[in-house]
mmCIF file of C-alpha atoms in Angstrom:
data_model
loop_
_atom_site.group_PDB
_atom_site.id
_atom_site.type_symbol
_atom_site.label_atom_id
_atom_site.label_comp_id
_atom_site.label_asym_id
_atom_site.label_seq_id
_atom_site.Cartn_x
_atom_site.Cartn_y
_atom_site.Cartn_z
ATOM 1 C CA UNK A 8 17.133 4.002 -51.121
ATOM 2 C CA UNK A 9 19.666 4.526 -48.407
ATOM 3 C CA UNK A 10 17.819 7.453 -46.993
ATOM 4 C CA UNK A 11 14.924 5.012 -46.675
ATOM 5 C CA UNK A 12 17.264 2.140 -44.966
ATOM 6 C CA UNK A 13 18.663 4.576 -43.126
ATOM 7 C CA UNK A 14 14.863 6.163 -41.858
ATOM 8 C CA UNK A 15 13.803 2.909 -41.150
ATOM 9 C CA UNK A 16 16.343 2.052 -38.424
ATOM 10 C CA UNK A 17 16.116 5.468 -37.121
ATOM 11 C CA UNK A 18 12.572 4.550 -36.549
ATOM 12 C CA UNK A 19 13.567 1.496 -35.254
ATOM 13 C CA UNK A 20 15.894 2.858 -32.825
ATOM 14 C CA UNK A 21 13.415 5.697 -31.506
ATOM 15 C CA UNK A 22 11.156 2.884 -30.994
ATOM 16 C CA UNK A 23 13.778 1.037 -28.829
ATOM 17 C CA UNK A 24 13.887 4.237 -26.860
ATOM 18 C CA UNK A 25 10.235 4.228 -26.229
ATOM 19 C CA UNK A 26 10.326 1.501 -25.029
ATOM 20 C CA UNK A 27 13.123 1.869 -22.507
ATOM 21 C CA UNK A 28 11.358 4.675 -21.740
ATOM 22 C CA UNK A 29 7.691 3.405 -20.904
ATOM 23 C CA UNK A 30 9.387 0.410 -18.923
ATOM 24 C CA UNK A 31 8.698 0.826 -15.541
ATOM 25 C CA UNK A 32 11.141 1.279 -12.626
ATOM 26 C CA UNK A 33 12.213 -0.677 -10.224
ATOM 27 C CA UNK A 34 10.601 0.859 -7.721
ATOM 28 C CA UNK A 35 7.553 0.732 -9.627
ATOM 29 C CA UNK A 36 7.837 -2.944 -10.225
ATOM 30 C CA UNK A 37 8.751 -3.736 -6.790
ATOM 31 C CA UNK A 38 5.390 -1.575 -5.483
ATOM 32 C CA UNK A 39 3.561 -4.392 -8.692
ATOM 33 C CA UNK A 40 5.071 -7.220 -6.585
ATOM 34 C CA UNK A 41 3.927 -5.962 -3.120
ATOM 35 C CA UNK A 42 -0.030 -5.682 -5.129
ATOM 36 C CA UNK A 43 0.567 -9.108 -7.058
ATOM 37 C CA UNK A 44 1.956 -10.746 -3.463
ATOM 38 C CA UNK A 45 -1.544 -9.385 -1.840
ATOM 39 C CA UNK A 46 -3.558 -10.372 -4.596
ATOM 40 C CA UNK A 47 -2.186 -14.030 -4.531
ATOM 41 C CA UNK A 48 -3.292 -14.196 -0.512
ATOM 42 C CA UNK A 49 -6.601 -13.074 -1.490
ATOM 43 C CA UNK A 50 -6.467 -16.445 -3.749
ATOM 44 C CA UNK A 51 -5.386 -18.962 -0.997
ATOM 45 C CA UNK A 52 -1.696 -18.844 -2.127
ATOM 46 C CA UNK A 53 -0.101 -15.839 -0.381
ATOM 47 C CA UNK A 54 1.795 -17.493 1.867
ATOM 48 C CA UNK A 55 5.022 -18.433 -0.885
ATOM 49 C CA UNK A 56 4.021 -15.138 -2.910
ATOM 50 C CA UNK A 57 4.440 -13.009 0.033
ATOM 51 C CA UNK A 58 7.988 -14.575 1.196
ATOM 52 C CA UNK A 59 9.269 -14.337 -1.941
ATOM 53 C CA UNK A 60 8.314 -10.802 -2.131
ATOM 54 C CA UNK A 61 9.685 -9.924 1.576
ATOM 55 C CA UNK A 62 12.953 -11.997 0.170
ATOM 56 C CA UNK A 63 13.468 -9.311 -2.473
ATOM 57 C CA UNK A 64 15.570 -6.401 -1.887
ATOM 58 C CA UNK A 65 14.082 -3.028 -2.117
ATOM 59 C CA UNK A 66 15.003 -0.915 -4.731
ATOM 60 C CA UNK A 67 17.495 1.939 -3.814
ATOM 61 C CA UNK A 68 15.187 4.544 -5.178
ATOM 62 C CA UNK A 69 12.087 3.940 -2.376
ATOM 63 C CA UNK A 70 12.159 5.685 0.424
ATOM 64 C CA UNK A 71 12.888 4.230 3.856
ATOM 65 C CA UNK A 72 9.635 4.944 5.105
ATOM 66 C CA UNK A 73 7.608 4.158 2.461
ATOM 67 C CA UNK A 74 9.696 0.632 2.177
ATOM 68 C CA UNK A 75 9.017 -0.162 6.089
ATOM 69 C CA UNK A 76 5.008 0.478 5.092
ATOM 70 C CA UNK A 77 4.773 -2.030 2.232
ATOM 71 C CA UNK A 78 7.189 -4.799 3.736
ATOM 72 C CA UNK A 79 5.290 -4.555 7.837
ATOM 73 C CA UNK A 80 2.105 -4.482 5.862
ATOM 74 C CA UNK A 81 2.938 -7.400 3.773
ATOM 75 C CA UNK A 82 4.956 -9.140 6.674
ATOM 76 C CA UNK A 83 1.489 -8.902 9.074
ATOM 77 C CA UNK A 84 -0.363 -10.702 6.363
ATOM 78 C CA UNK A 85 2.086 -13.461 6.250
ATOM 79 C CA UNK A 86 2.329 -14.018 9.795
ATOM 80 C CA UNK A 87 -1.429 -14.233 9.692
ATOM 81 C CA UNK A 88 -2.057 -16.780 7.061
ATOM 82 C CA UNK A 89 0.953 -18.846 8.870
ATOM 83 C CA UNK A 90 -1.396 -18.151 12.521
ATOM 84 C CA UNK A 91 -4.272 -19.886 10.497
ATOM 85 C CA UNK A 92 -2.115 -22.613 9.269
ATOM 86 C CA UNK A 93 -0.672 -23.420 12.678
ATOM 87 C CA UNK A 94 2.155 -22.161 12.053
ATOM 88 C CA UNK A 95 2.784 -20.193 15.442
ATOM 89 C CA UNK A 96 6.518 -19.648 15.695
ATOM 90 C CA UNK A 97 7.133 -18.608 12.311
ATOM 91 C CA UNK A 98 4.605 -15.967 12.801
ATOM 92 C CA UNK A 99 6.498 -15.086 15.759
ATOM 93 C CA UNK A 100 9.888 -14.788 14.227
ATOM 94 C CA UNK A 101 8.101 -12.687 10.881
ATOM 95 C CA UNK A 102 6.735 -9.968 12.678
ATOM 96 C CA UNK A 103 9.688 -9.793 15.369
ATOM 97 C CA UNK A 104 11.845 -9.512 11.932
ATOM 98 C CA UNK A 105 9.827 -6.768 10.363
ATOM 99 C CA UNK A 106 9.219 -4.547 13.705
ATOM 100 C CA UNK A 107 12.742 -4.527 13.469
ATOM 101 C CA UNK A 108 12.840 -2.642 10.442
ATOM 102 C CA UNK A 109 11.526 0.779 12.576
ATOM 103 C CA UNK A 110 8.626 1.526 14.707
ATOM 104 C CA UNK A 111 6.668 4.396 14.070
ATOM 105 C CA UNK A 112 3.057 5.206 15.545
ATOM 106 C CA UNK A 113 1.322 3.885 12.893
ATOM 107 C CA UNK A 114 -1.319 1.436 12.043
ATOM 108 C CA UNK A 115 1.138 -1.327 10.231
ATOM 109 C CA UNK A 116 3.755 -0.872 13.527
ATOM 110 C CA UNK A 117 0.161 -1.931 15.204
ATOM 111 C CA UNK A 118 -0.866 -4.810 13.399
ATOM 112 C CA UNK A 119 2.502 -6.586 13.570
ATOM 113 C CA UNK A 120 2.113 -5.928 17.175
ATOM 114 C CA UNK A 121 -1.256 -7.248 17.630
ATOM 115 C CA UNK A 122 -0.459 -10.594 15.569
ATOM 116 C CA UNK A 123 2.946 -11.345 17.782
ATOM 117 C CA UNK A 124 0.965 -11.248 20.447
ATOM 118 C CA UNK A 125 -1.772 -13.649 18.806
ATOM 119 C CA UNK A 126 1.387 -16.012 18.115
ATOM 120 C CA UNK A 127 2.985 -15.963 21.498
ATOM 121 C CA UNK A 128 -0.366 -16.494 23.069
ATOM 122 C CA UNK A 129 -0.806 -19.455 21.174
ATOM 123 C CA UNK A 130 2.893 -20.640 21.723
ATOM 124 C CA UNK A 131 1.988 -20.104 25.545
ATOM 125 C CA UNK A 132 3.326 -17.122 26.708
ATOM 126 C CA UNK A 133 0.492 -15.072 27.640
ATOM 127 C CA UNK A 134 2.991 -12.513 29.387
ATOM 128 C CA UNK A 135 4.587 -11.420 26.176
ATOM 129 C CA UNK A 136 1.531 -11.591 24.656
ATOM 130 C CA UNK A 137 0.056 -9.112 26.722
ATOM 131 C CA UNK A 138 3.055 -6.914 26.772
ATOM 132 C CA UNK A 139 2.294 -6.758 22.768
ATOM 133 C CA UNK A 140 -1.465 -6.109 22.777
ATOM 134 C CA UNK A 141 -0.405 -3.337 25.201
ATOM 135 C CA UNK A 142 2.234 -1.786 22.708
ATOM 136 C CA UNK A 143 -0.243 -1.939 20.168
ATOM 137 C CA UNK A 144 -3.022 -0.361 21.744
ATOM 138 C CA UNK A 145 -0.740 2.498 22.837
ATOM 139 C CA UNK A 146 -0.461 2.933 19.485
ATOM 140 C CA UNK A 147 -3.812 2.389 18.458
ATOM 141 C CA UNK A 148 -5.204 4.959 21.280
ATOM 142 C CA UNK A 149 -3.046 8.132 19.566
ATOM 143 C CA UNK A 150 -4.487 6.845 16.048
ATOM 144 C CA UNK A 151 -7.604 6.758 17.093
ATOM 145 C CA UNK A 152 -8.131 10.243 19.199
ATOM 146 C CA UNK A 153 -6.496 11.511 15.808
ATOM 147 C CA UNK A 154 -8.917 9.782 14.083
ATOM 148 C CA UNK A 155 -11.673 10.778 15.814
ATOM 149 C CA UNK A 156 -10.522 14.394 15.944
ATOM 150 C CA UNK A 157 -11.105 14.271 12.526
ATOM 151 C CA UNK A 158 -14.302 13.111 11.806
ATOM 152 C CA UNK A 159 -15.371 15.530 14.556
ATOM 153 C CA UNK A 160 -14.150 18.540 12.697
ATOM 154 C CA UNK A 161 -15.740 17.187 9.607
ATOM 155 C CA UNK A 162 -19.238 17.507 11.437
ATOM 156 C CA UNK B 5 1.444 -3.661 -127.583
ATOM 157 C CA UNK B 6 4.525 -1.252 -127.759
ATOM 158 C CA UNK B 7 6.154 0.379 -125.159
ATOM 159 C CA UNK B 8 3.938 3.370 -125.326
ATOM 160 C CA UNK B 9 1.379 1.893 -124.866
ATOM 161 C CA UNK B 10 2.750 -0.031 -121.998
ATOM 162 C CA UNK B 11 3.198 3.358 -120.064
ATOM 163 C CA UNK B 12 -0.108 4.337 -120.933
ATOM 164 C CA UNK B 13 -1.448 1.775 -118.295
ATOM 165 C CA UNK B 14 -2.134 3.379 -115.098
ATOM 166 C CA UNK B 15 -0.191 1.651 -111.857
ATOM 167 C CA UNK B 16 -2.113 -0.775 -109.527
ATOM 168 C CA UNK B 17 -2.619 0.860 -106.223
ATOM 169 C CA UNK B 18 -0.410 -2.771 -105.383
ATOM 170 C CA UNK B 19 2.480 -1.426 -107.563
ATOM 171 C CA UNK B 20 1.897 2.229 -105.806
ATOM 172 C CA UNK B 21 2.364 0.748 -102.359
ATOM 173 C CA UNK B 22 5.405 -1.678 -103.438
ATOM 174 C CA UNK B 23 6.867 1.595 -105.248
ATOM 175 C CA UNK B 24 6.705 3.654 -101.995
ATOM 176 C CA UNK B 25 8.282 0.891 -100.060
ATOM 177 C CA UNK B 26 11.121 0.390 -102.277
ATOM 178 C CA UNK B 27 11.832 4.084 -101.858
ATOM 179 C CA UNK B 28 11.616 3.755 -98.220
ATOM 180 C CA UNK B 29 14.111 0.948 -98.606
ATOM 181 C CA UNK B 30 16.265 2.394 -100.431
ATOM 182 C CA UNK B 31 16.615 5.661 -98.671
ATOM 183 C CA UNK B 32 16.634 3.951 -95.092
ATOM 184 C CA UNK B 33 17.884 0.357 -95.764
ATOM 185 C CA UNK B 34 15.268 -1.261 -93.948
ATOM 186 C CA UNK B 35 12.000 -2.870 -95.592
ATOM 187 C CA UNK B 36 8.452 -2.387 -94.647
ATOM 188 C CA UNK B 37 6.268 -5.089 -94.323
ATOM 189 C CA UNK B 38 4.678 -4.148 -97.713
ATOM 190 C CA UNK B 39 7.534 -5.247 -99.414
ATOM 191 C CA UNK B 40 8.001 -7.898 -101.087
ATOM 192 C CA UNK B 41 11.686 -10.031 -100.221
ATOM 193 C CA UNK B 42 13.375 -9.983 -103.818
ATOM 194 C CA UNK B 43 12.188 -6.365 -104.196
ATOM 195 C CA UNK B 44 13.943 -5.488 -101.198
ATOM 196 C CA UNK B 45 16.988 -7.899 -101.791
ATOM 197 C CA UNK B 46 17.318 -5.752 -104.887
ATOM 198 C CA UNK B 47 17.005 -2.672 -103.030
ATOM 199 C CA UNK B 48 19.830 -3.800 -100.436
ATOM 200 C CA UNK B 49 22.041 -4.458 -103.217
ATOM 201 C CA UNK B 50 21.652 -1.233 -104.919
ATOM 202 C CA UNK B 51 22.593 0.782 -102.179
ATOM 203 C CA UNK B 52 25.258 -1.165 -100.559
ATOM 204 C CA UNK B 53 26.544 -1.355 -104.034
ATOM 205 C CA UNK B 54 26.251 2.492 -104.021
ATOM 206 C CA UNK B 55 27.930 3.409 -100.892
ATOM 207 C CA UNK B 56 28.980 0.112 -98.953
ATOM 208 C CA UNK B 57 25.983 0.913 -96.712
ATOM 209 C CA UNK B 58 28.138 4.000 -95.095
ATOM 210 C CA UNK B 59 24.879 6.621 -94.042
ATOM 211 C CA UNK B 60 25.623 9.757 -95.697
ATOM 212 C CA UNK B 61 26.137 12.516 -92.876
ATOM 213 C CA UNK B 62 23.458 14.164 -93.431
ATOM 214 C CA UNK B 63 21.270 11.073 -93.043
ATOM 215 C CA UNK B 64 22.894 9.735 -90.288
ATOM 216 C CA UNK B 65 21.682 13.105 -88.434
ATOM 217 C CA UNK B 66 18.455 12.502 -89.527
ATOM 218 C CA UNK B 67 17.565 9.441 -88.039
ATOM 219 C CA UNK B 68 19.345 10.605 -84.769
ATOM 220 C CA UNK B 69 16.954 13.457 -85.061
ATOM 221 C CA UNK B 70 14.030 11.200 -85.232
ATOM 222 C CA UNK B 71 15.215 8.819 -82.997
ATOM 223 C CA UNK B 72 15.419 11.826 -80.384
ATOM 224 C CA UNK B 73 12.091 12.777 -81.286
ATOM 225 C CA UNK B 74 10.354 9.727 -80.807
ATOM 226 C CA UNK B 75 12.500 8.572 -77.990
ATOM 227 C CA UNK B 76 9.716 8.418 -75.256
ATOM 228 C CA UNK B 77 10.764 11.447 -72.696
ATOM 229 C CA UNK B 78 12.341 10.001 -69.667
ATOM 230 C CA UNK B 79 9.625 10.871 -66.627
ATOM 231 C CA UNK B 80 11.249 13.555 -64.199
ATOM 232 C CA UNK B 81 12.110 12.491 -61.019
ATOM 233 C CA UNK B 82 9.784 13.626 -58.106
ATOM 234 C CA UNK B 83 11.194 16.254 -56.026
ATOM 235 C CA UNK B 84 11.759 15.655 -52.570
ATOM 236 C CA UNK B 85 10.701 18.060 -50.063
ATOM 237 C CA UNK B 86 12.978 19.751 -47.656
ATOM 238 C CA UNK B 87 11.250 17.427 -44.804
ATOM 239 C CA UNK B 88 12.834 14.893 -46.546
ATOM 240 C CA UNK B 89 16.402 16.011 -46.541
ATOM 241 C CA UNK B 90 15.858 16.994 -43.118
ATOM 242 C CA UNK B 91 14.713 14.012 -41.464
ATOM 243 C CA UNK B 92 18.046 11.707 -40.733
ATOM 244 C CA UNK B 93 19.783 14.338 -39.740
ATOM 245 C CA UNK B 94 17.006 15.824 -36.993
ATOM 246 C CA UNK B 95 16.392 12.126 -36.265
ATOM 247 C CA UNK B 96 19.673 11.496 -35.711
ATOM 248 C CA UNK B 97 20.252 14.206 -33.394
ATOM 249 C CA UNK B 98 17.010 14.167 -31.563
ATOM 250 C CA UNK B 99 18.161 10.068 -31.146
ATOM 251 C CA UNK B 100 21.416 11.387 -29.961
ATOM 252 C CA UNK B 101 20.434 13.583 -27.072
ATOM 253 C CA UNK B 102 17.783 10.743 -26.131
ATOM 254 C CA UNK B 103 20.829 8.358 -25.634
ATOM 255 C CA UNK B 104 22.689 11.269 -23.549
ATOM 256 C CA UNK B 105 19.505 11.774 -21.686
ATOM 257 C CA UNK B 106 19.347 8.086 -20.724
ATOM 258 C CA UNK B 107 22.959 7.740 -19.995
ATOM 259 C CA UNK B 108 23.045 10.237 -17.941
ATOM 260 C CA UNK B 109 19.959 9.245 -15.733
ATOM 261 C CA UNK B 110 21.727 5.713 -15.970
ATOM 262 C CA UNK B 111 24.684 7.358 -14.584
ATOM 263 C CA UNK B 112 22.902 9.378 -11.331
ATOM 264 C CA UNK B 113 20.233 6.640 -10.484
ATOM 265 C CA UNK B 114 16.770 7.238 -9.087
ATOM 266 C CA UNK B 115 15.479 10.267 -6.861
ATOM 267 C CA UNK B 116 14.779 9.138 -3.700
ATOM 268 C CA UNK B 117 12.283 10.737 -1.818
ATOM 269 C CA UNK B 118 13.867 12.499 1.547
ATOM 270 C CA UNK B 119 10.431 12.356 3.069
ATOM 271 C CA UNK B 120 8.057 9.460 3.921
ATOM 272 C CA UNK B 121 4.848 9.717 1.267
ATOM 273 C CA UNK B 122 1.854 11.239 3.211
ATOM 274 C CA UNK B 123 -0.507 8.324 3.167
ATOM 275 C CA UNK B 124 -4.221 7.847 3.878
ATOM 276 C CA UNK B 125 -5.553 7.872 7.431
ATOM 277 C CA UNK B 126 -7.046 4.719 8.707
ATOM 278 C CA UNK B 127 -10.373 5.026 9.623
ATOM 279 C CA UNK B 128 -11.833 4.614 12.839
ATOM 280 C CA UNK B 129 -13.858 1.503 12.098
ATOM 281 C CA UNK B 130 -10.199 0.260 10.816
ATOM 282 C CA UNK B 131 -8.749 1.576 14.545
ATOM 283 C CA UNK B 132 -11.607 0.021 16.396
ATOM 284 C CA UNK B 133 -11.418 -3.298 15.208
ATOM 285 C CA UNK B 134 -7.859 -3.124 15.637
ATOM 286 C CA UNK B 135 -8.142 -2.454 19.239
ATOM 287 C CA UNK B 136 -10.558 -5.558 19.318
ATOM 288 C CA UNK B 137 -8.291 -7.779 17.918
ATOM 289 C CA UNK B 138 -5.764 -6.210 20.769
ATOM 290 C CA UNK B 139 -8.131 -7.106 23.337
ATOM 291 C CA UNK B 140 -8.017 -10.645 22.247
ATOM 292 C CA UNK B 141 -11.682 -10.311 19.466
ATOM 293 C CA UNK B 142 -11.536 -12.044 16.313
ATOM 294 C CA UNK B 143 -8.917 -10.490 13.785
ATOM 295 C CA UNK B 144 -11.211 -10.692 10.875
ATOM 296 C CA UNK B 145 -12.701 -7.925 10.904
ATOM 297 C CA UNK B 146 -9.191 -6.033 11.143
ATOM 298 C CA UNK B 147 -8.517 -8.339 8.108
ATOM 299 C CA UNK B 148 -11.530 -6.874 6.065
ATOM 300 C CA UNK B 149 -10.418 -3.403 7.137
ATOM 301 C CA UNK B 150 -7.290 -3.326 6.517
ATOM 302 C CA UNK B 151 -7.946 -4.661 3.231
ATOM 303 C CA UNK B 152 -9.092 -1.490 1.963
ATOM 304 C CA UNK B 153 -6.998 0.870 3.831
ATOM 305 C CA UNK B 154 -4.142 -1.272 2.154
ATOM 306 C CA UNK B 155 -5.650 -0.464 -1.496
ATOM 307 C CA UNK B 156 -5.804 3.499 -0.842
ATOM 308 C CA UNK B 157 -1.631 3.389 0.648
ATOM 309 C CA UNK B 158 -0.784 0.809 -2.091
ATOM 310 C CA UNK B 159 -2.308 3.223 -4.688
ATOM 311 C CA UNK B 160 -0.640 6.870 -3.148
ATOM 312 C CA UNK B 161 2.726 4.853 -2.945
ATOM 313 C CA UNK B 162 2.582 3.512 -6.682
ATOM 314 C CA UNK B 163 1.345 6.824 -7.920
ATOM 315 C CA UNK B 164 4.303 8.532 -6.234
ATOM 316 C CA UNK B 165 6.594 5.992 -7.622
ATOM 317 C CA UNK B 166 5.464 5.798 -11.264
ATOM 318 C CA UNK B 167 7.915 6.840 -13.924
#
């Protein structure tokens, strides 16, 4: 009888550990919230879902790179849906914030770019604004050869 | 009639059967149902009269014998198999160095990648309607595109970061 007892919370405890063990990381969970976040804009209510999810701090385990990805992706959809909504200044100040993260030659770097510019053109300052479309066409110029490089040596 | 004649008469099977159980009552001191009360009152009183109702040694060992005899057999216990005997102590152990395991990735914390995850390449209808929007087109078309480049990087970066 106290073998049994005693099988049953061993079972009880390896269960635990399964458990523990199929929860999912951090990381994982914060790569969820970045997918949830996106999801909700798709619905009409990204705007709160993705600035609560640029307010949380990355997890220790995601790479640098990898981090700067999700939060300029997530941080050019914001500062669009707050360009729809009128909203030009804070679209400003979200993708000066996340550019500031790191720049790299890539096509999120771009985007945040080309919406600045969309908000300081309609805050009136077509100079800066240009200055922007420039930086991200630069960018968009080495993507594309690449790009195009590539579907040429798949023909 | 004299008393010749009276043992001439053959006994009633009744008087057989109330015989047989005063026997029975007198040797073992308890009464069959086939007896009738006085008889066995009688039959008590003989034999407690005889001995004071002590069993004779030899009787006494008797009835154990027949107790033991008809005693129903107690039903063997099942064996258990060596799995058995072996369980809590493998599950213990195998629970032990589970716990160790976990403390000890508690302990060092994640991995983190020293290199940025090699992610899909935007496409060129992606690049070109980027450069539209730069140019001062209508961003919704870099919208729709960069909806499903963001699916493809989403899904490399959770793959890379899945337990």
């Amino acid at each position: 009888m106290i073998a049994l007892r005693r099988s049953w919370l061993l079972v009880l405890w390896l269960l635990a550990l399964a458990v523990v063990g199929c929860a999912p990381t951090p990381e994982a969970e914060w790569f969820a919230a970045a997918q949830a976040a996106h999801g909700s804009a798709d619905g009409g209510e990204g705007r709160a879902a993705l600035e609560d999810f640029l307010a949380r701090s990355v997890p220790p385990g995601v790479q640098s790179d990898d981090a700067r990805v999700v939060r300029q992706d997530a941080a050019y959809r914001l500062a669009r849906l707050m360009l729809a909504e009128g909203d030009s200044e804070a679209a400003e100040t979200v993708a000066t914030s996340a550019l500031e993260e790191g720049e790299k030659e890539d096509v999120f770097t771009a985007n945040l770019y080309v919406v600045r510019g969309q908000a300081l053109e309609a805050l009136g300052r077509p100079v800066r604004a240009t200055m922007d479309y420039h930086d991200a066409l630069l960018i968009n110029e080495v993507l594309l050869e690449a790009a195009l490089a590539e579907d040429g040596d798949e023909e | 009639m004299t008393e010749d004649d009276d043992m001439d008469f053959e006994p009633t099977e009744e008087e057989l059967r109330e015989a047989a159980a005063l026997a029975r009552a007198l040797d073992r001191g308890s009464a069959d149902d086939g007896l009738p009360d006085d008889a066995f009152e009688i039959a008590a009183m003989l034999r407690f009269g005889a001995d004071g109702g002590e069993l004779a040694d030899d009787r006494s060992d008797a009835i154990l014998e027949e107790a033991l005899r008809t005693a129903r057999p107690r039903r063997p216990r099942a064996e258990k198999g060596a799995w058995w005997r072996w369980l809590v102590p493998a599950g213990l152990v195998t629970a032990a160095a589970a716990a160790a395991l976990i403390g000890v990735l508690a302990t060092t914390g994640p991995e983190v990648p020293t290199t940025a995850a090699v992610l899909p390449e935007p496409s060129s209808a992606l690049l070109q309607a980027q450069a539209a929007a730069a140019a001062g087109d209508d961003p919704a078309a870099l919208d729709r595109a960069m909806a499903a480049h963001r699916a493809e990087v989403m899904q490399r970066l959770a793959e890379r970061y899945e337990r």
